[in-house]
mmCIF file of C-alpha atoms and ligand atoms in Angstrom:
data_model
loop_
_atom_site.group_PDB
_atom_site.id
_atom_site.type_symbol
_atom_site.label_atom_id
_atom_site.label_comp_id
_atom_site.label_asym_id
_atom_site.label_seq_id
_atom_site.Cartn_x
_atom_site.Cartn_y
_atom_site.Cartn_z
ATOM 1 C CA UNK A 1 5.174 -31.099 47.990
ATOM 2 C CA UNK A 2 7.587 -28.125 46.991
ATOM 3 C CA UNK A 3 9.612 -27.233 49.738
ATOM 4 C CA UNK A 4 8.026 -23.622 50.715
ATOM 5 C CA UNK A 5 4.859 -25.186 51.318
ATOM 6 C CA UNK A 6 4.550 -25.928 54.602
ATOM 7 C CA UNK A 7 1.481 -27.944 55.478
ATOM 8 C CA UNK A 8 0.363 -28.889 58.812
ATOM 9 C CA UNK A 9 -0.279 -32.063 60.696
ATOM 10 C CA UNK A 10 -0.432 -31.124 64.113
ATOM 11 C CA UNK A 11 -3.598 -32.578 65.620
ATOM 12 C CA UNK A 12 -5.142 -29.604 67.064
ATOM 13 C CA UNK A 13 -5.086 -27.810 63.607
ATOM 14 C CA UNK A 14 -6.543 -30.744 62.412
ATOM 15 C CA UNK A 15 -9.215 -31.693 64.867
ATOM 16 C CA UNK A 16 -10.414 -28.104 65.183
ATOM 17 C CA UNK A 17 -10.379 -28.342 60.952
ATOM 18 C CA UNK A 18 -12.928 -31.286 61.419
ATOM 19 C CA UNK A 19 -15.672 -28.997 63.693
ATOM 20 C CA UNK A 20 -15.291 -25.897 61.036
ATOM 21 C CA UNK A 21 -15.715 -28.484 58.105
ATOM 22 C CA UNK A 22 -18.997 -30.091 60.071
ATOM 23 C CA UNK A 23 -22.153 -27.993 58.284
ATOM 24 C CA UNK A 24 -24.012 -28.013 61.740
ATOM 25 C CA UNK A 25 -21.095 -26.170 63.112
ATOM 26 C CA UNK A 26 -22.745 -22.345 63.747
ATOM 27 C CA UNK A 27 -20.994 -18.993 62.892
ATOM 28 C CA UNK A 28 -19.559 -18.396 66.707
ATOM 29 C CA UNK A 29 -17.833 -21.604 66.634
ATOM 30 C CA UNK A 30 -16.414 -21.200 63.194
ATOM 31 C CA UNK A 31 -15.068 -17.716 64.129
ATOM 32 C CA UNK A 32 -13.741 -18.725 67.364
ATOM 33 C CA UNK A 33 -11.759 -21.865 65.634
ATOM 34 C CA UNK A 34 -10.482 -20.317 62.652
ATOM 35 C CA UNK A 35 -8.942 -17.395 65.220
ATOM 36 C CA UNK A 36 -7.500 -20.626 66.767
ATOM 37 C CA UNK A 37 -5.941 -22.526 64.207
ATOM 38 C CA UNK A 38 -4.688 -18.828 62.821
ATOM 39 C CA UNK A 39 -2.632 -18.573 65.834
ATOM 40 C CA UNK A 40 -1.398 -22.207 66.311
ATOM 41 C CA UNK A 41 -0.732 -21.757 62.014
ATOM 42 C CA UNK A 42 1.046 -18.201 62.962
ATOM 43 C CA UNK A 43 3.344 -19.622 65.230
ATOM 44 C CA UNK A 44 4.791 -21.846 62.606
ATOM 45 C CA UNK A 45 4.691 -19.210 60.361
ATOM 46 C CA UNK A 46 6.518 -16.954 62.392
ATOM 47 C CA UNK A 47 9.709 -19.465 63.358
ATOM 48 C CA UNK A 48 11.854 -17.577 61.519
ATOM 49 C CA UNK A 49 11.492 -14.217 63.074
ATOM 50 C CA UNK A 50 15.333 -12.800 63.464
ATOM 51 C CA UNK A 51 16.507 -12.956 67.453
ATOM 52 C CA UNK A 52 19.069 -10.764 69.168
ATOM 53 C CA UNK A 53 20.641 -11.035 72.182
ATOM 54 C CA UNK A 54 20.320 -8.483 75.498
ATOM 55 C CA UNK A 55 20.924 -8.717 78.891
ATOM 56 C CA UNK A 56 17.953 -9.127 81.496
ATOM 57 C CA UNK A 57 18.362 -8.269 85.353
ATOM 58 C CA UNK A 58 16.753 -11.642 87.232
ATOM 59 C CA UNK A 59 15.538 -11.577 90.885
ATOM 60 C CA UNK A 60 18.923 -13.761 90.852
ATOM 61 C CA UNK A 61 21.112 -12.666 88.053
ATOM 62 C CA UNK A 62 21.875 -11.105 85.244
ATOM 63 C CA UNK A 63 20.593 -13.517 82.131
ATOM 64 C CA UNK A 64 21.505 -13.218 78.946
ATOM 65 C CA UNK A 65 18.447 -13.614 76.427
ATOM 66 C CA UNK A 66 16.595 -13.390 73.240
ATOM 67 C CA UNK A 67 14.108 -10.638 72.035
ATOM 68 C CA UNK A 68 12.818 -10.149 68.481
ATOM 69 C CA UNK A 69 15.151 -8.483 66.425
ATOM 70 C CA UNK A 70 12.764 -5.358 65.590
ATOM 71 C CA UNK A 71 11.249 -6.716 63.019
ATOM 72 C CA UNK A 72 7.679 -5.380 61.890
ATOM 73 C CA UNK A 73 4.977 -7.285 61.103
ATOM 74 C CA UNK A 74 1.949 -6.693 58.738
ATOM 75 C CA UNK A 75 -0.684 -9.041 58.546
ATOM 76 C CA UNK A 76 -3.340 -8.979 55.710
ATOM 77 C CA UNK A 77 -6.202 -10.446 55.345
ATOM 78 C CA UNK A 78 -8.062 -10.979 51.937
ATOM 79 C CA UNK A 79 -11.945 -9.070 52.844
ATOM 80 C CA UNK A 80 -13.945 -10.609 53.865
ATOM 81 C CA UNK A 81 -12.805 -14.131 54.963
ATOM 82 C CA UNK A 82 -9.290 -13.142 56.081
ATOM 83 C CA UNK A 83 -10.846 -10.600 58.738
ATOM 84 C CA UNK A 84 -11.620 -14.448 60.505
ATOM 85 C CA UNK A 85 -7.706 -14.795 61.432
ATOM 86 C CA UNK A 86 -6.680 -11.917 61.665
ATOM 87 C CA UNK A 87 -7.315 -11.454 65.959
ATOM 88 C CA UNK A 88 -5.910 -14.775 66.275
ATOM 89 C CA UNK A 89 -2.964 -13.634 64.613
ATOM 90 C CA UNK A 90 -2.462 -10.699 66.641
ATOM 91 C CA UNK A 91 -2.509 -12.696 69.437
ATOM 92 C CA UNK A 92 0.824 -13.681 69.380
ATOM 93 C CA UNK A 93 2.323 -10.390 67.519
ATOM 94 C CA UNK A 94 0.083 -7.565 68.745
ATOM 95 C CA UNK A 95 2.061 -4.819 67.701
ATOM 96 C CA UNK A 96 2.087 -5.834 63.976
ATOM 97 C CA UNK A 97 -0.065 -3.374 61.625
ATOM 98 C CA UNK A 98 -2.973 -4.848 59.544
ATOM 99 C CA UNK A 99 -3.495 -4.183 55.935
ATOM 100 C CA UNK A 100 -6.806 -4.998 54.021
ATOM 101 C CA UNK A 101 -7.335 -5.985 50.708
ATOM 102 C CA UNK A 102 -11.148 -6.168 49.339
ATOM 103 C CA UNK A 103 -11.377 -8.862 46.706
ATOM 104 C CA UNK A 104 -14.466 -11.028 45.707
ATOM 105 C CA UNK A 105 -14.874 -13.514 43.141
ATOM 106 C CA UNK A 106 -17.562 -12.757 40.009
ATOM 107 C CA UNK A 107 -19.552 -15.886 40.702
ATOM 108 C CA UNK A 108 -19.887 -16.338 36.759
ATOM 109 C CA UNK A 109 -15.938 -16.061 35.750
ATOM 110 C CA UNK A 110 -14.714 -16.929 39.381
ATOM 111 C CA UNK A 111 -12.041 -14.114 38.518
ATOM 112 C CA UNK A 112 -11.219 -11.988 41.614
ATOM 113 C CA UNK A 113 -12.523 -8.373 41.747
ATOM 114 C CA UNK A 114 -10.502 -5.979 43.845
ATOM 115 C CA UNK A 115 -12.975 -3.348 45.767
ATOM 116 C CA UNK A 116 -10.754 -2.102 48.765
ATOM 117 C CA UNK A 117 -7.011 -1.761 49.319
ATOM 118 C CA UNK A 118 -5.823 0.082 52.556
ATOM 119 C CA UNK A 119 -2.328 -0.774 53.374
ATOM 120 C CA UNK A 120 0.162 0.313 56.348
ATOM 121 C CA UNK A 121 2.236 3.222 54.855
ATOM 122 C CA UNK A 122 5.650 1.790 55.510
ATOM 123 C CA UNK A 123 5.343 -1.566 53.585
ATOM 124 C CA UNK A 124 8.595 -0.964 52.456
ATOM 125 C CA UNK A 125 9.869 -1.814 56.413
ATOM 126 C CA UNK A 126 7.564 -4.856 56.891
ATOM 127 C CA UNK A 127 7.570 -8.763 56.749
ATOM 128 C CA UNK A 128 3.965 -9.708 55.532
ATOM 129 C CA UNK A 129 1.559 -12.303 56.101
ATOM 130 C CA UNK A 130 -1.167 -12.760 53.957
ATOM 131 C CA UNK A 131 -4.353 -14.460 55.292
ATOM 132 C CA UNK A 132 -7.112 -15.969 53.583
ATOM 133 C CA UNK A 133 -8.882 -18.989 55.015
ATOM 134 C CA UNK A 134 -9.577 -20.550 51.370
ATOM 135 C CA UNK A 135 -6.948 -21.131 48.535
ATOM 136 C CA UNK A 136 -10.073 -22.562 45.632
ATOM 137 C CA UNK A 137 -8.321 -21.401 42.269
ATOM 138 C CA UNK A 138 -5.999 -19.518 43.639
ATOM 139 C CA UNK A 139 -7.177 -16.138 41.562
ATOM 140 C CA UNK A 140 -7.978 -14.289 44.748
ATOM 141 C CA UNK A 141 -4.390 -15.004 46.200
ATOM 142 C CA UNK A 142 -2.729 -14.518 43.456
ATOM 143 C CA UNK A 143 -4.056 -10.676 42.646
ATOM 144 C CA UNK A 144 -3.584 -9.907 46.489
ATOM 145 C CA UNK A 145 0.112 -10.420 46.182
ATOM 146 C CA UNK A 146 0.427 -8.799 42.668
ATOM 147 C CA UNK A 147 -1.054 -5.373 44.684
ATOM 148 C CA UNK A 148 0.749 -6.462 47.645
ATOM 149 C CA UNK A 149 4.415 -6.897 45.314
ATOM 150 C CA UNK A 150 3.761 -3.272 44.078
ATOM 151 C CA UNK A 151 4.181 -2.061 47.504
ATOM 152 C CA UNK A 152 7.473 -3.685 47.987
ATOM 153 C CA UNK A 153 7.546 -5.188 51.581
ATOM 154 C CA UNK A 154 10.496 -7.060 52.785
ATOM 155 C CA UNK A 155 8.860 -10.529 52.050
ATOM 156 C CA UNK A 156 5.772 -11.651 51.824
ATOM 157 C CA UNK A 157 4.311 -15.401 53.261
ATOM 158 C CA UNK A 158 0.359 -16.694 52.703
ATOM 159 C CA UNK A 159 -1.337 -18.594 55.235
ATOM 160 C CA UNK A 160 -4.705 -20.327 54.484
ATOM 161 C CA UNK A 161 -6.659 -23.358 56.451
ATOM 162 C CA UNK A 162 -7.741 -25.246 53.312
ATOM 163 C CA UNK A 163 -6.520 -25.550 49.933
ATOM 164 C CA UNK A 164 -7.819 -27.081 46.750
ATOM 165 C CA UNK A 165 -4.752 -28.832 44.561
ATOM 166 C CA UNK A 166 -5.655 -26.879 41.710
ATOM 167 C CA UNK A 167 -5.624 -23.340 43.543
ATOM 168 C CA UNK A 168 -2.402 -24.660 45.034
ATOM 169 C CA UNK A 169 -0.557 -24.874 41.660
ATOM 170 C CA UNK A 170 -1.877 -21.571 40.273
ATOM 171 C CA UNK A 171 -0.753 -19.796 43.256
ATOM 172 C CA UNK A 172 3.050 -21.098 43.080
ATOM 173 C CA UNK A 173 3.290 -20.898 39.734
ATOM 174 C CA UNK A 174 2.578 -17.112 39.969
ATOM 175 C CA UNK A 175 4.464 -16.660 43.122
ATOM 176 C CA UNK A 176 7.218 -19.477 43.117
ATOM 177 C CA UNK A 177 9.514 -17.621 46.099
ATOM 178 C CA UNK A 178 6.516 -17.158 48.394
ATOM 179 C CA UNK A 179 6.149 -19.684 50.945
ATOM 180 C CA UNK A 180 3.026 -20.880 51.846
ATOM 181 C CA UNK A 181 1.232 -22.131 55.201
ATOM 182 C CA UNK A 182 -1.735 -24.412 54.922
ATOM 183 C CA UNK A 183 -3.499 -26.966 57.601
ATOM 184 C CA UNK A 184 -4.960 -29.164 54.792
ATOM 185 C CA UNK A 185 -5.352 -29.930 51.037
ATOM 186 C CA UNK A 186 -8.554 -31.029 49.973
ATOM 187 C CA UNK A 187 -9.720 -33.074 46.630
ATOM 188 C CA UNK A 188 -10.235 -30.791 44.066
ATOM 189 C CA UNK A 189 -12.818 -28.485 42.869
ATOM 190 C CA UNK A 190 -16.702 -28.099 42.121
ATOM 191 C CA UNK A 191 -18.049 -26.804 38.636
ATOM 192 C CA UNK A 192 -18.726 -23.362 41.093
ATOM 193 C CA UNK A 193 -14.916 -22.927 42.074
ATOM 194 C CA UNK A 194 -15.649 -24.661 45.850
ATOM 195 C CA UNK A 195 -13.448 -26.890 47.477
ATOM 196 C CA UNK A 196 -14.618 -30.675 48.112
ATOM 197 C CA UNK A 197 -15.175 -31.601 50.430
ATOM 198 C CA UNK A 198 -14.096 -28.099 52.050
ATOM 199 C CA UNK A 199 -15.812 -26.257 54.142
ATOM 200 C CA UNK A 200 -18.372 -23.697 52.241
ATOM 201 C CA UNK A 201 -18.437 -20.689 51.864
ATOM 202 C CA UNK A 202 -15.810 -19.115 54.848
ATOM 203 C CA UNK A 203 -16.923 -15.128 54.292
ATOM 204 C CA UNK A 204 -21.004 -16.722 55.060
ATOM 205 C CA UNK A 205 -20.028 -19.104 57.404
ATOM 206 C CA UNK A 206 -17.831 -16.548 59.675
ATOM 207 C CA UNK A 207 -20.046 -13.621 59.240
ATOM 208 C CA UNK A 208 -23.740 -15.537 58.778
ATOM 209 C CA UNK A 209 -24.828 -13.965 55.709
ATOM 210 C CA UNK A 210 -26.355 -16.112 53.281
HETATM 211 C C1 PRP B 1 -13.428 -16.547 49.149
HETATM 212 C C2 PRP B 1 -12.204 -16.729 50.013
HETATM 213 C C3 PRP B 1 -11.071 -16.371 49.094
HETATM 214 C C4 PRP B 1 -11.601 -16.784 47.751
HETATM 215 C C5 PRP B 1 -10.895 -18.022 47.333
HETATM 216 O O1 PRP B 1 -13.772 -15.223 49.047
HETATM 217 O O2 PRP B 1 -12.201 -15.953 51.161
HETATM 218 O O3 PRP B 1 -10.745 -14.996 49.124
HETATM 219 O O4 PRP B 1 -12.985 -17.058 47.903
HETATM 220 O O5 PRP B 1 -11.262 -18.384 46.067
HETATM 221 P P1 PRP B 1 -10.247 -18.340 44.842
HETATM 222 O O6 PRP B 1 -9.016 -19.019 45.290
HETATM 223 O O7 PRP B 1 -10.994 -19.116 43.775
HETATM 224 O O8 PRP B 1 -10.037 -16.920 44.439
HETATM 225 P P2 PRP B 1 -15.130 -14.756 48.335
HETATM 226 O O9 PRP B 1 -14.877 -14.344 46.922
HETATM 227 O O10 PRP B 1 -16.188 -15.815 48.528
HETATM 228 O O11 PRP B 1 -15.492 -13.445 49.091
HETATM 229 P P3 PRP B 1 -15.882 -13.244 50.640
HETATM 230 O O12 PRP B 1 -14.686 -13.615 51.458
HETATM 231 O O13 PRP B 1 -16.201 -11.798 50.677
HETATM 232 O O14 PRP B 1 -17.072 -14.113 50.936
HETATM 233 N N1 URA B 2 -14.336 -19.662 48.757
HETATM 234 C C1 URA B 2 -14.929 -20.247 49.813
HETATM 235 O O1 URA B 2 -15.318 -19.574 50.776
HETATM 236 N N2 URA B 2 -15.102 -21.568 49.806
HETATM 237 C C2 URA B 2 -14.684 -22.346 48.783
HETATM 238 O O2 URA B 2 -14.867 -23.565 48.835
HETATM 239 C C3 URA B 2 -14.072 -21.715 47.684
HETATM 240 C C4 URA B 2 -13.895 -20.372 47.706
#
């Protein structure tokens, strides 16, 4: 595994993984634990926010502590499955801005089709995190940071719950430099682009279309 892939073992990632992957699991579970595992994921993916030191007036004493370093956060999620991490995100950095980028995949090609792309107007200040729960052949990902690159943020990470070897390899070819967070890698892929054994369809399963 190349070192900016960072995947995760901890066992409440992976035991809430196991309910979402379950088909009997219903849509208010699955949105409830991927906004779960996108926070536990975001905390890992946020380790290396910059600290700087001020002073702090105790009950006691005067301490001196850590704050962030100003930095400014923009999550992203890929429409529509993203939107499923993106509150559990913002539970732990509330004051980042969200940026959304409408892509779905032509169910004959599987090549991604961009509809929608609003993002916050100062990219060009902000540390982004992509989110998409599914990483199949990587086409979707990949376009969202091409558009994303053109807006020249100050880096740029992914974050996705399950990823399919051969979506994996397309996505760091493309984007070598980006690192990329992930809870699991599954098998491979179907003849319709779906991971095995995966999870189904996330946008349908989060938002009960179908
Ligand atoms: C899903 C998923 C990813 C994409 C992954 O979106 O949310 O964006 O597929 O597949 P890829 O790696 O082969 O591009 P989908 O196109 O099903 O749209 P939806 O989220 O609107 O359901
Ligand atoms: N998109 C999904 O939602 N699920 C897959 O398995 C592949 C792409």
């Amino acid at each position: 595994m190349k070192e900016n892939i960072h995947m995760f073992d901890h066992p409440l990632i992976q035991h809430k993984l196991s309910i979402l992957r379950d088909k009997n699991t219903g849509s208010k579970q699955f949105r409830e634990l991927v906004n779960e595992i996108a926070t536990l994921m975001c905390y890992e993916a946020t380790r290396d926010l910059p600290l700087k030191e001020i002073d702090v007036e105790t009950p006691v004493a005067t301490a001196r502590t850590k704050v962030l370093d100003g930095r400014k956060l923009a999550f992203i999620p890929i429409l529509r499955a993203g939107l499923g991490m993106v509150e559990g995100a913002l539970t732990l950095v509330p004051a980042a801005k969200v940026g959304h980028i409408g892509l779905y995949r032509d169910p004959e090609t599987l090549d991604p089709v961009e509809y929608y792309c609003k993002l916050p107007g100062d990219m060009n200040e902000r540390d982004v995190i992509v989110v998409d729960p599914m990483l199949a052949t990587g086409g979707s990902a990949v376009a969202a940071i091409n558009l994303i690159k053109q807006h020249n943020p100050k880096s740029i990470k992914f974050m996705c719950i399950l990823a399919a070897p051969e979506g994996m390899k397309a996505f760091t070819e493309a984007h070598p430099e980006i690192p990329v967070y992930c809870a699991a890698m599954d098998q491979r892929l179907n003849d319709h682009g779906y991971i095995v054994p995966g999870l189904g369809d996330a946008g349908d399963r989060i938002f009960g279309t179908k």
